[in-house]
């Protein structure tokens, strides 16, 4: 009997990137015969401008990988072995609900910990599960691992709601400082705007201890000493005061504590900062004049500069500089950390905040290792979604030790069998962003976006919200947000008093997919002062340069930083073959030639990196891209794919930042040693 050849179908459908990146790209997805074959940037979107980053261009490979989790799984081996058997959704939901109920009855809601972060930036699939946990009185997780320090610092200066210069206005900037950010890789859609600004006469300075793509793009690069950003900013401010370049009128109207700030800056002369920060004095002198007298000075700060013990003070000091010279009044001037405060969606409608009283017990997510290994323990149930703590949490070897507890009931929602998934009692297949609808804000621009599924879920994958709705139903508890359908959810999110959402309703958002917030023309967020009731920008208490508690020593004389890799996005793309090949096939670190020579380390071989917390093995690249005395570990890799099956975070600690309780991944004291020749041979 002859085979019937069915006609092939090809569609190009709109979507929105859900990964943790400020660009929140509008996408065009090619679907052929029900499979994703291509991902491209939306050519009509003012931010995305038709291109996707190197990571997301390979997302179709991830979407269609053979090792995707497709069915609910139940553990059959020891925790950490990663051995599971397939079960039905009905069995999984019933057994998870029963065990959760038993924990609630015996130990109470505050013995259940939801661990989650930015595996998806979608509002619905990121926030809706929280309604379930608030309904049962579970622990509140403080999401501090990335943005908390910077956000706390910004709001200390400028008041509630983090706002930034509109990135579309940066074509008007005339002096641009990219401070502590590899913008070409972690905010890549700034590049076209900055190119136009440069054509219009702007000069671009990059400040970063690691020389990278952005350094080469910039007109000038300063390889600053790690953790001295506050001192540099105070010295710049001091020189501005000394030359009378501050905007006196703006400060008289909108500054609080300016004289106290001036006095705090006085000890930081350019000469002192030059030596302390390791930046040539002539470069400093030239920069201050150019910045202070520019027609539109602008500073883009990255979260990387916050990940040390003085990171909060650093953000405060650096982001006060535009206010000092009145840059917020100028089109294209000002600063940018995050735009997230502009959206003001009514998220309480979906996350249960308001419907249910929050737990009095909070856990800082950076302290997960201590929480899971405490004696006696308070955590008896752990639900992990949108995160991979066995790889990304500080002191991750101790995290894995806690995950291995037989008395810890663990449920993991995932796309793949990550290191965290290996410890699950139940492993549940979650949909990707291409398989469910969601709403997206951004922390890098001002477009509110909506996406619908472009393909059906693979196998029996289900959205996070569906999974927790089913668990709640099996426990016979009502969770009010779960009673809403899709349209009701959209309407509830948009039922906000935020004037910038005026005219944006559910039908329009579904139809247009991407809508810019309704700003007045030439939006300048702090031209009329801060968002405190008195409109005063807080220069007081003045930021201070703090010395690290984790000091360098003879045992640990180098400073390790861990910026995002060019191809790895945290662990989200950590098992995509083409991505791993581009990233060198295994995790790498960059070390300065002088530091390598002193240790007998040769480019391309593996070495041991040790800290007071632990040790790991990494492939070495010898290059002066790393500042002397600094080790640069590029990107987060799955531990199981590293040569020693360890995470970079096996050598980081739970030490917290000065503000916001953030992580200190950027000031780890380490030693690097050459491996024994016999072991080197084995490792090759």
Coordinates of C-alpha atoms in Angstrom, one line a residue, residues 230-231 233-235 237-238 257-269 539-545:
X230 CA 33.3 53.1 45.6
X231 CA 36.6 54.7 46.1
X233 CA 33.3 57.1 42.4
X234 CA 34.1 59.1 45.5
X235 CA 37.3 60.4 43.9
X237 CA 32.9 63.2 42.9
X238 CA 35.6 65.0 44.9
X257 CA 22.8 65.5 52.6
X258 CA 25.0 67.0 49.9
X259 CA 27.4 68.6 52.3
X260 CA 27.9 65.4 54.3
X261 CA 28.6 63.7 50.9
X262 CA 31.1 66.3 50.0
X263 CA 33.0 65.8 53.2
X264 CA 33.0 62.0 52.7
X265 CA 34.6 62.5 49.2
X266 CA 37.3 64.9 50.4
X267 CA 39.8 62.2 51.5
X268 CA 39.6 60.5 48.1
X269 CA 41.9 62.6 45.9
X539 CA 23.4 61.6 49.2
X540 CA 23.4 60.9 52.9
X541 CA 24.3 58.7 54.6
X542 CA 27.3 58.9 52.2
X543 CA 28.5 55.6 50.6
X544 CA 31.9 54.4 52.0
X545 CA 34.7 52.3 50.6

